[in-house]
């Protein structure tokens, strides 16, 4: 026990030194904006501009992680930030997630606003004690005396050909923990507005990006490009209105749900697509309001089926809107197996557009009976 206390005290001392040094030198570097003025930007550009603007607006914000500085980020999210803000605010770390996550939490205790980048959220398991036991619980355990304004961000979920240990979705893992807020953007507007909200929030936020979305371009409004733009945490977005079936999704699966809705529309089924954006807190009112209109529900996620985000959505609909359901709820998720490495098996292990289409048809009693198709 004394060894644990000693390590925690040592970590706190290091964090205090970093905080003091950081605040003295944080204003040395000049300020300029990286925000694109184009009407369409990639998710990568949206994240980069959000980081830049928040670091420019608040000298307490800093970025720390593997290859975030000299290499400009493993996925180039932090491109240009080292040159602009210097090594005091863009810190390259060794491959020690437990170490730099713990230092980040300690810095947050002292009033700084760390952004901790994991090269992939699979590596966050090395730091999960700091995320759960230190960041998430300190405000409660200190009776509100300690705030922990920290963001843990990086790519989450399946990528392509990286095997079982690098393909997990952590949305349900972290959303199960009180004290954390969990966000998962889909579009460039989501990425920009939600990351700004996460950085400004006084509580710890787990920010789950998707590697395969970084290069995707999305239309973006002038309002979303304004430096003051911020999206509310805990509010979903209806991406497409419909009247026959509700489809909930987050991150990359929103795009799949929208493609499925287009296919369904050609067959006379009007699907309403909800982009969850926030996993914890979950926008239960928007989900239930939609289900009470469409009377059917399909949940979509990349993660494992058991104890997943879809399971929680099913529970809230059964508890609050059971009398409105005209069909059993359909859950689409990743397969209940470790991710295969082989490309053909990998495709079978994650949801596809056709899976969503079939589920929506079942919910609307429009699927062809197996006996008739034989």
Tab-separated table of C-alpha atoms in Angstrom:
chain	number	residue	atom	x	y	z
A	1	UNK	CA	0.000	0.000	0.000
A	2	UNK	CA	2.805	2.416	0.903
A	3	UNK	CA	4.458	1.675	-2.457
A	4	UNK	CA	1.275	2.616	-4.305
A	5	UNK	CA	0.924	5.850	-2.301
A	6	UNK	CA	4.559	6.672	-2.986
A	7	UNK	CA	4.126	6.187	-6.727
A	8	UNK	CA	1.020	8.365	-6.735
A	9	UNK	CA	2.814	11.120	-4.792
A	10	UNK	CA	5.782	10.954	-7.168
A	11	UNK	CA	3.462	11.140	-10.186
A	12	UNK	CA	1.679	14.160	-8.656
A	13	UNK	CA	5.017	15.895	-8.061
A	14	UNK	CA	6.069	15.374	-11.676
A	15	UNK	CA	2.702	16.700	-12.841
A	16	UNK	CA	3.112	19.817	-10.670
A	17	UNK	CA	6.538	20.549	-12.139
A	18	UNK	CA	5.199	20.104	-15.670
A	19	UNK	CA	2.252	22.387	-14.903
A	20	UNK	CA	4.445	25.187	-13.539
A	21	UNK	CA	6.970	25.002	-16.357
A	22	UNK	CA	4.209	24.713	-18.920
A	23	UNK	CA	2.329	27.824	-17.753
A	24	UNK	CA	5.504	29.933	-17.763
A	25	UNK	CA	6.374	29.110	-21.362
A	26	UNK	CA	2.980	28.486	-22.998
A	27	UNK	CA	2.691	31.982	-24.516
A	28	UNK	CA	6.092	32.014	-26.236
A	29	UNK	CA	4.778	30.848	-29.596
A	30	UNK	CA	2.786	33.049	-31.953
A	31	UNK	CA	-0.834	32.347	-32.814
A	32	UNK	CA	-2.313	31.648	-36.212
A	33	UNK	CA	-5.285	29.630	-37.468
A	34	UNK	CA	-5.214	26.383	-39.422
A	35	UNK	CA	-8.978	26.283	-40.050
A	36	UNK	CA	-10.010	25.586	-43.610
A	37	UNK	CA	-12.526	27.966	-45.151
A	38	UNK	CA	-13.649	25.405	-47.722
A	39	UNK	CA	-17.248	24.208	-47.720
A	40	UNK	CA	-16.060	20.595	-47.588
A	41	UNK	CA	-13.274	19.337	-45.338
A	42	UNK	CA	-11.983	15.959	-44.192
A	43	UNK	CA	-12.453	14.616	-40.693
A	44	UNK	CA	-8.664	14.872	-40.293
A	45	UNK	CA	-8.753	18.590	-41.114
A	46	UNK	CA	-11.727	19.109	-38.800
A	47	UNK	CA	-9.906	17.531	-35.860
A	48	UNK	CA	-6.710	19.424	-36.613
A	49	UNK	CA	-8.478	22.781	-36.794
A	50	UNK	CA	-10.369	22.087	-33.559
A	51	UNK	CA	-7.130	21.270	-31.744
A	52	UNK	CA	-5.437	24.348	-33.149
A	53	UNK	CA	-8.229	26.768	-32.257
A	54	UNK	CA	-8.653	25.445	-28.731
A	55	UNK	CA	-4.902	25.542	-28.085
A	56	UNK	CA	-4.831	29.101	-29.435
A	57	UNK	CA	-7.773	30.169	-27.274
A	58	UNK	CA	-6.579	28.608	-24.009
A	59	UNK	CA	-2.870	28.407	-23.032
A	60	UNK	CA	-3.695	25.624	-20.549
A	61	UNK	CA	-4.526	23.180	-23.362
A	62	UNK	CA	-1.710	20.881	-24.453
A	63	UNK	CA	-1.322	17.684	-26.490
A	64	UNK	CA	0.664	14.646	-25.429
A	65	UNK	CA	1.207	11.224	-26.957
A	66	UNK	CA	3.327	9.047	-29.196
A	67	UNK	CA	4.532	10.745	-32.420
A	68	UNK	CA	2.205	13.759	-31.988
A	69	UNK	CA	5.059	16.254	-32.426
A	70	UNK	CA	7.989	15.663	-34.769
A	71	UNK	CA	6.069	13.104	-36.837
A	72	UNK	CA	2.935	15.332	-36.694
A	73	UNK	CA	0.733	12.487	-35.526
A	74	UNK	CA	0.476	8.880	-36.639
A	75	UNK	CA	-2.547	9.952	-38.703
A	76	UNK	CA	-1.389	13.577	-39.160
A	77	UNK	CA	-4.106	14.933	-36.860
A	78	UNK	CA	-1.574	17.162	-35.107
A	79	UNK	CA	0.059	18.430	-38.314
A	80	UNK	CA	1.688	21.830	-37.828
A	81	UNK	CA	0.965	22.087	-34.110
A	82	UNK	CA	4.526	21.467	-32.871
A	83	UNK	CA	5.858	24.198	-35.140
A	84	UNK	CA	3.209	26.607	-33.905
A	85	UNK	CA	3.035	25.873	-30.170
A	86	UNK	CA	6.419	24.312	-29.477
A	87	UNK	CA	7.534	21.260	-27.478
A	88	UNK	CA	6.106	22.606	-24.193
A	89	UNK	CA	2.556	22.143	-25.516
A	90	UNK	CA	3.001	19.345	-28.061
A	91	UNK	CA	4.843	16.594	-26.227
A	92	UNK	CA	6.212	13.458	-27.838
A	93	UNK	CA	6.261	10.570	-25.373
A	94	UNK	CA	7.874	7.133	-25.171
A	95	UNK	CA	5.682	4.104	-25.822
A	96	UNK	CA	4.323	4.221	-22.264
A	97	UNK	CA	0.569	4.744	-22.252
A	98	UNK	CA	0.319	4.161	-18.506
A	99	UNK	CA	3.008	6.771	-17.935
A	100	UNK	CA	1.807	9.647	-20.077
A	101	UNK	CA	-1.880	9.049	-19.289
A	102	UNK	CA	-1.049	9.243	-15.582
A	103	UNK	CA	1.012	12.411	-16.045
A	104	UNK	CA	-1.913	13.871	-18.009
A	105	UNK	CA	-4.360	13.149	-15.194
A	106	UNK	CA	-1.977	14.735	-12.683
A	107	UNK	CA	-1.643	17.818	-14.897
A	108	UNK	CA	-5.441	18.064	-15.043
A	109	UNK	CA	-5.543	17.981	-11.221
A	110	UNK	CA	-3.371	21.110	-11.324
A	111	UNK	CA	-5.704	22.961	-13.681
A	112	UNK	CA	-4.171	22.249	-17.067
A	113	UNK	CA	-6.241	20.770	-19.910
A	114	UNK	CA	-4.362	17.796	-21.349
A	115	UNK	CA	-5.343	16.065	-24.579
A	116	UNK	CA	-3.948	12.533	-24.440
A	117	UNK	CA	-3.651	10.844	-27.825
A	118	UNK	CA	-3.577	7.062	-28.066
A	119	UNK	CA	-2.236	5.767	-31.362
A	120	UNK	CA	-5.182	3.392	-31.156
A	121	UNK	CA	-7.672	2.959	-28.334
A	122	UNK	CA	-6.600	-0.657	-28.079
A	123	UNK	CA	-3.464	0.742	-26.406
A	124	UNK	CA	-5.606	2.604	-23.871
A	125	UNK	CA	-5.902	-0.698	-22.021
A	126	UNK	CA	-2.355	-0.045	-20.790
A	127	UNK	CA	-3.674	3.170	-19.205
A	128	UNK	CA	-7.169	2.097	-18.184
A	129	UNK	CA	-6.438	2.366	-14.440
A	130	UNK	CA	-5.687	6.083	-14.843
A	131	UNK	CA	-8.748	6.619	-17.053
A	132	UNK	CA	-11.205	4.769	-14.799
A	133	UNK	CA	-9.804	4.976	-11.265
A	134	UNK	CA	-8.049	8.349	-11.419
A	135	UNK	CA	-9.753	10.504	-14.058
A	136	UNK	CA	-13.342	9.259	-13.849
A	137	UNK	CA	-13.685	8.956	-10.079
A	138	UNK	CA	-11.652	11.825	-8.608
A	139	UNK	CA	-14.396	14.452	-8.787
A	140	UNK	CA	-16.824	12.204	-6.903
A	141	UNK	CA	-14.269	10.943	-4.390
A	142	UNK	CA	-13.132	14.503	-3.597
A	143	UNK	CA	-16.731	15.709	-3.080
A	144	UNK	CA	-16.379	17.980	-6.095
A	145	UNK	CA	-13.115	19.591	-4.982
A	146	UNK	CA	-11.066	18.131	-7.854
A	147	UNK	CA	-11.997	18.636	-11.486
A	148	UNK	CA	-10.278	16.558	-14.167
A	149	UNK	CA	-10.563	18.427	-17.497
A	150	UNK	CA	-8.808	15.861	-19.692
A	151	UNK	CA	-9.529	14.387	-23.130
A	152	UNK	CA	-8.429	10.900	-24.153
A	153	UNK	CA	-8.644	10.677	-27.952
A	154	UNK	CA	-7.588	8.457	-30.855
A	155	UNK	CA	-8.879	5.939	-33.403
A	156	UNK	CA	-11.343	3.323	-32.144
A	157	UNK	CA	-12.927	0.226	-33.649
A	158	UNK	CA	-12.068	-1.881	-36.651
A	159	UNK	CA	-9.618	-0.592	-39.252
A	160	UNK	CA	-8.442	-3.039	-41.924
A	161	UNK	CA	-6.208	-6.068	-41.600
A	162	UNK	CA	-4.834	-5.343	-38.133
A	163	UNK	CA	-6.151	-8.414	-36.337
A	164	UNK	CA	-7.983	-9.082	-33.100
A	165	UNK	CA	-5.811	-7.013	-30.754
A	166	UNK	CA	-6.080	-3.781	-32.761
A	167	UNK	CA	-9.710	-3.855	-33.915
A	168	UNK	CA	-11.865	-3.474	-30.804
A	169	UNK	CA	-14.582	-0.900	-30.217
A	170	UNK	CA	-14.353	0.618	-26.725
A	171	UNK	CA	-17.598	2.605	-26.763
A	172	UNK	CA	-19.453	0.230	-24.453
A	173	UNK	CA	-16.369	-0.327	-22.259
A	174	UNK	CA	-15.949	3.318	-21.306
A	175	UNK	CA	-19.637	4.241	-21.488
A	176	UNK	CA	-20.273	1.807	-18.615
A	177	UNK	CA	-18.221	3.961	-16.222
A	178	UNK	CA	-19.835	6.828	-14.248
A	179	UNK	CA	-17.709	9.955	-14.322
A	180	UNK	CA	-16.692	9.650	-17.966
A	181	UNK	CA	-18.278	11.274	-21.003
A	182	UNK	CA	-17.910	9.269	-24.210
A	183	UNK	CA	-18.201	10.868	-27.646
A	184	UNK	CA	-17.937	9.297	-31.098
A	185	UNK	CA	-18.073	11.595	-34.161
A	186	UNK	CA	-19.093	10.650	-37.688
A	187	UNK	CA	-18.791	13.713	-39.930
A	188	UNK	CA	-16.385	16.651	-40.092
A	189	UNK	CA	-18.931	18.809	-38.267
A	190	UNK	CA	-19.225	16.166	-35.546
A	191	UNK	CA	-15.459	15.899	-35.200
A	192	UNK	CA	-14.926	19.651	-34.971
A	193	UNK	CA	-17.848	20.518	-32.734
A	194	UNK	CA	-17.553	17.560	-30.375
A	195	UNK	CA	-13.777	17.811	-29.928
A	196	UNK	CA	-14.122	21.484	-29.016
A	197	UNK	CA	-16.846	20.566	-26.529
A	198	UNK	CA	-14.666	17.812	-25.061
A	199	UNK	CA	-11.672	20.117	-24.567
A	200	UNK	CA	-13.819	22.794	-22.902
A	201	UNK	CA	-15.617	20.326	-20.620
A	202	UNK	CA	-14.569	20.250	-16.939
A	203	UNK	CA	-14.855	16.451	-16.778
A	204	UNK	CA	-12.835	13.644	-18.395
A	205	UNK	CA	-13.957	12.812	-21.939
A	206	UNK	CA	-13.173	9.707	-23.985
A	207	UNK	CA	-13.198	10.775	-27.636
A	208	UNK	CA	-13.523	7.827	-30.007
A	209	UNK	CA	-12.505	8.562	-33.598
A	210	UNK	CA	-12.344	6.162	-36.542
A	211	UNK	CA	-9.208	5.637	-38.608
A	212	UNK	CA	-11.151	4.895	-41.794
A	213	UNK	CA	-13.059	8.192	-41.516
A	214	UNK	CA	-9.995	10.461	-41.233
A	215	UNK	CA	-9.704	10.897	-44.995
A	216	UNK	CA	-13.445	11.189	-45.656
A	217	UNK	CA	-14.720	14.610	-46.766
A	218	UNK	CA	-18.021	16.060	-45.592
A	219	UNK	CA	-19.866	19.306	-46.330
A	220	UNK	CA	-19.527	21.793	-43.501
A	221	UNK	CA	-21.397	25.026	-42.817
A	222	UNK	CA	-19.873	28.455	-42.232
A	223	UNK	CA	-21.259	28.272	-38.705
A	224	UNK	CA	-19.326	25.054	-38.019
A	225	UNK	CA	-16.134	26.687	-39.297
A	226	UNK	CA	-16.408	29.548	-36.823
A	227	UNK	CA	-13.919	29.348	-33.952
A	228	UNK	CA	-16.742	29.657	-31.412
A	229	UNK	CA	-18.584	26.613	-32.828
A	230	UNK	CA	-19.300	23.850	-30.335
A	231	UNK	CA	-21.756	20.949	-30.278
A	232	UNK	CA	-23.663	19.999	-27.116
A	233	UNK	CA	-22.553	16.826	-25.363
A	234	UNK	CA	-25.390	14.345	-24.887
A	235	UNK	CA	-27.412	15.371	-27.965
A	236	UNK	CA	-27.946	13.088	-30.968
A	237	UNK	CA	-28.526	14.281	-34.529
A	238	UNK	CA	-31.248	13.062	-36.870
A	239	UNK	CA	-29.289	12.627	-40.099
A	240	UNK	CA	-32.300	11.534	-42.115
A	241	UNK	CA	-35.970	11.756	-41.217
A	242	UNK	CA	-38.310	8.824	-41.791
A	243	UNK	CA	-41.576	7.309	-40.637
A	244	UNK	CA	-41.326	3.511	-40.929
A	245	UNK	CA	-38.267	2.449	-38.915
A	246	UNK	CA	-35.652	4.082	-36.675
A	247	UNK	CA	-31.968	3.202	-37.203
A	248	UNK	CA	-29.467	4.284	-34.533
A	249	UNK	CA	-25.724	4.291	-35.223
A	250	UNK	CA	-22.484	6.050	-34.325
A	251	UNK	CA	-19.120	6.712	-35.932
A	252	UNK	CA	-18.533	4.901	-39.243
A	253	UNK	CA	-21.778	2.971	-38.947
A	254	UNK	CA	-23.769	6.193	-39.484
A	255	UNK	CA	-22.565	6.218	-43.083
A	256	UNK	CA	-23.610	2.585	-43.490
A	257	UNK	CA	-27.027	3.357	-42.000
A	258	UNK	CA	-27.516	6.253	-44.437
A	259	UNK	CA	-26.610	4.016	-47.391
A	260	UNK	CA	-29.050	1.401	-46.116
A	261	UNK	CA	-31.755	4.070	-45.827
A	262	UNK	CA	-31.254	4.993	-49.482
A	263	UNK	CA	-31.690	1.369	-50.518
A	264	UNK	CA	-34.757	0.975	-48.315
A	265	UNK	CA	-36.315	4.129	-49.777
A	266	UNK	CA	-36.255	2.548	-53.236
A	267	UNK	CA	-38.344	-0.274	-51.794
A	268	UNK	CA	-40.863	2.016	-50.149
A	269	UNK	CA	-39.478	1.922	-46.600
A	270	UNK	CA	-38.836	5.312	-44.996
A	271	UNK	CA	-35.983	4.982	-42.462
A	272	UNK	CA	-35.072	7.582	-39.854
A	273	UNK	CA	-31.313	7.576	-39.155
A	274	UNK	CA	-30.047	8.841	-35.788
A	275	UNK	CA	-26.380	9.722	-35.366
A	276	UNK	CA	-25.844	9.193	-31.646
A	277	UNK	CA	-22.723	11.390	-31.417
A	278	UNK	CA	-22.697	10.983	-27.623
A	279	UNK	CA	-22.575	7.486	-26.116
A	280	UNK	CA	-22.488	8.701	-22.528
A	281	UNK	CA	-24.621	10.622	-21.804
A	282	UNK	CA	-26.979	8.926	-24.249
A	283	UNK	CA	-29.734	11.007	-25.847
A	284	UNK	CA	-32.558	8.732	-24.751
A	285	UNK	CA	-35.287	11.295	-25.449
A	286	UNK	CA	-34.417	11.634	-29.148
A	287	UNK	CA	-34.273	7.864	-29.559
A	288	UNK	CA	-37.587	7.265	-27.805
A	289	UNK	CA	-39.313	10.121	-29.605
A	290	UNK	CA	-38.273	8.634	-32.936
A	291	UNK	CA	-39.361	5.108	-31.991
A	292	UNK	CA	-42.752	6.395	-30.871
A	293	UNK	CA	-43.117	7.835	-34.377
A	294	UNK	CA	-41.800	4.898	-36.450
A	295	UNK	CA	-42.795	2.064	-34.059
A	296	UNK	CA	-39.694	0.067	-35.036
A	297	UNK	CA	-36.019	0.087	-34.091
A	298	UNK	CA	-32.744	-1.182	-35.549
A	299	UNK	CA	-29.525	-0.511	-33.609
A	300	UNK	CA	-26.158	-0.641	-35.386
A	301	UNK	CA	-22.650	-0.777	-33.902
A	302	UNK	CA	-19.253	-2.301	-34.674
A	303	UNK	CA	-18.667	-3.585	-31.160
A	304	UNK	CA	-19.477	-6.945	-29.637
A	305	UNK	CA	-23.204	-7.720	-29.155
A	306	UNK	CA	-23.181	-8.669	-25.465
A	307	UNK	CA	-23.542	-5.662	-23.117
A	308	UNK	CA	-23.129	-3.330	-26.084
A	309	UNK	CA	-24.403	0.151	-26.893
A	310	UNK	CA	-27.266	-1.387	-28.847
A	311	UNK	CA	-28.255	-3.461	-25.828
A	312	UNK	CA	-28.505	-0.278	-23.732
A	313	UNK	CA	-30.624	1.412	-26.401
A	314	UNK	CA	-32.908	-1.624	-26.548
A	315	UNK	CA	-33.301	-1.483	-22.772
A	316	UNK	CA	-34.241	2.201	-22.713
A	317	UNK	CA	-36.797	1.737	-25.509
A	318	UNK	CA	-38.377	-1.263	-23.782
A	319	UNK	CA	-38.515	0.670	-20.507
A	320	UNK	CA	-39.925	3.889	-21.943
A	321	UNK	CA	-41.618	3.076	-25.272
A	322	UNK	CA	-42.517	-0.623	-25.221
A	323	UNK	CA	-46.177	0.052	-25.952
A	324	UNK	CA	-45.256	1.827	-29.191
A	325	UNK	CA	-43.289	-1.064	-30.712
A	326	UNK	CA	-44.939	-2.914	-33.593
A	327	UNK	CA	-42.065	-5.360	-34.076
A	328	UNK	CA	-39.173	-6.855	-32.108
A	329	UNK	CA	-36.099	-4.635	-31.862
A	330	UNK	CA	-33.301	-5.620	-34.249
A	331	UNK	CA	-29.672	-5.432	-33.119
A	332	UNK	CA	-26.834	-5.315	-35.665
A	333	UNK	CA	-23.316	-5.552	-34.230
A	334	UNK	CA	-19.915	-7.050	-34.765
A	335	UNK	CA	-19.643	-10.813	-34.524
A	336	UNK	CA	-19.174	-12.268	-31.050
A	337	UNK	CA	-15.637	-13.430	-31.866
A	338	UNK	CA	-12.148	-11.863	-31.807
A	339	UNK	CA	-11.570	-10.029	-35.092
A	340	UNK	CA	-10.213	-12.407	-37.779
A	341	UNK	CA	-7.102	-11.347	-39.700
A	342	UNK	CA	-8.157	-12.774	-43.087
A	343	UNK	CA	-9.885	-10.080	-45.174
A	344	UNK	CA	-12.859	-12.243	-46.160
A	345	UNK	CA	-13.532	-13.268	-42.555
A	346	UNK	CA	-12.957	-9.733	-41.302
A	347	UNK	CA	-15.722	-8.467	-43.580
A	348	UNK	CA	-18.070	-11.093	-42.147
A	349	UNK	CA	-17.207	-10.031	-38.588
A	350	UNK	CA	-18.286	-6.380	-38.920
A	351	UNK	CA	-21.717	-5.022	-39.933
A	352	UNK	CA	-22.330	-4.330	-43.619
A	353	UNK	CA	-24.927	-2.185	-45.360
A	354	UNK	CA	-26.847	-5.267	-46.474
A	355	UNK	CA	-27.119	-6.440	-42.848
A	356	UNK	CA	-28.852	-3.187	-41.916
A	357	UNK	CA	-31.183	-3.419	-44.913
A	358	UNK	CA	-32.218	-6.968	-44.005
A	359	UNK	CA	-32.811	-6.032	-40.368
A	360	UNK	CA	-34.983	-3.046	-41.322
A	361	UNK	CA	-37.006	-5.223	-43.660
A	362	UNK	CA	-37.540	-7.770	-40.917
A	363	UNK	CA	-38.719	-5.029	-38.580
A	364	UNK	CA	-41.165	-3.847	-41.248
A	365	UNK	CA	-42.284	-7.429	-42.039
A	366	UNK	CA	-40.984	-6.997	-45.576
A	367	UNK	CA	-38.371	-9.744	-45.591
A	368	UNK	CA	-38.817	-12.746	-47.856
A	369	UNK	CA	-39.476	-15.954	-45.871
A	370	UNK	CA	-36.554	-18.369	-46.141
A	371	UNK	CA	-38.837	-21.133	-47.433
A	372	UNK	CA	-40.005	-18.917	-50.287
A	373	UNK	CA	-36.462	-18.018	-51.271
A	374	UNK	CA	-35.219	-21.608	-51.283
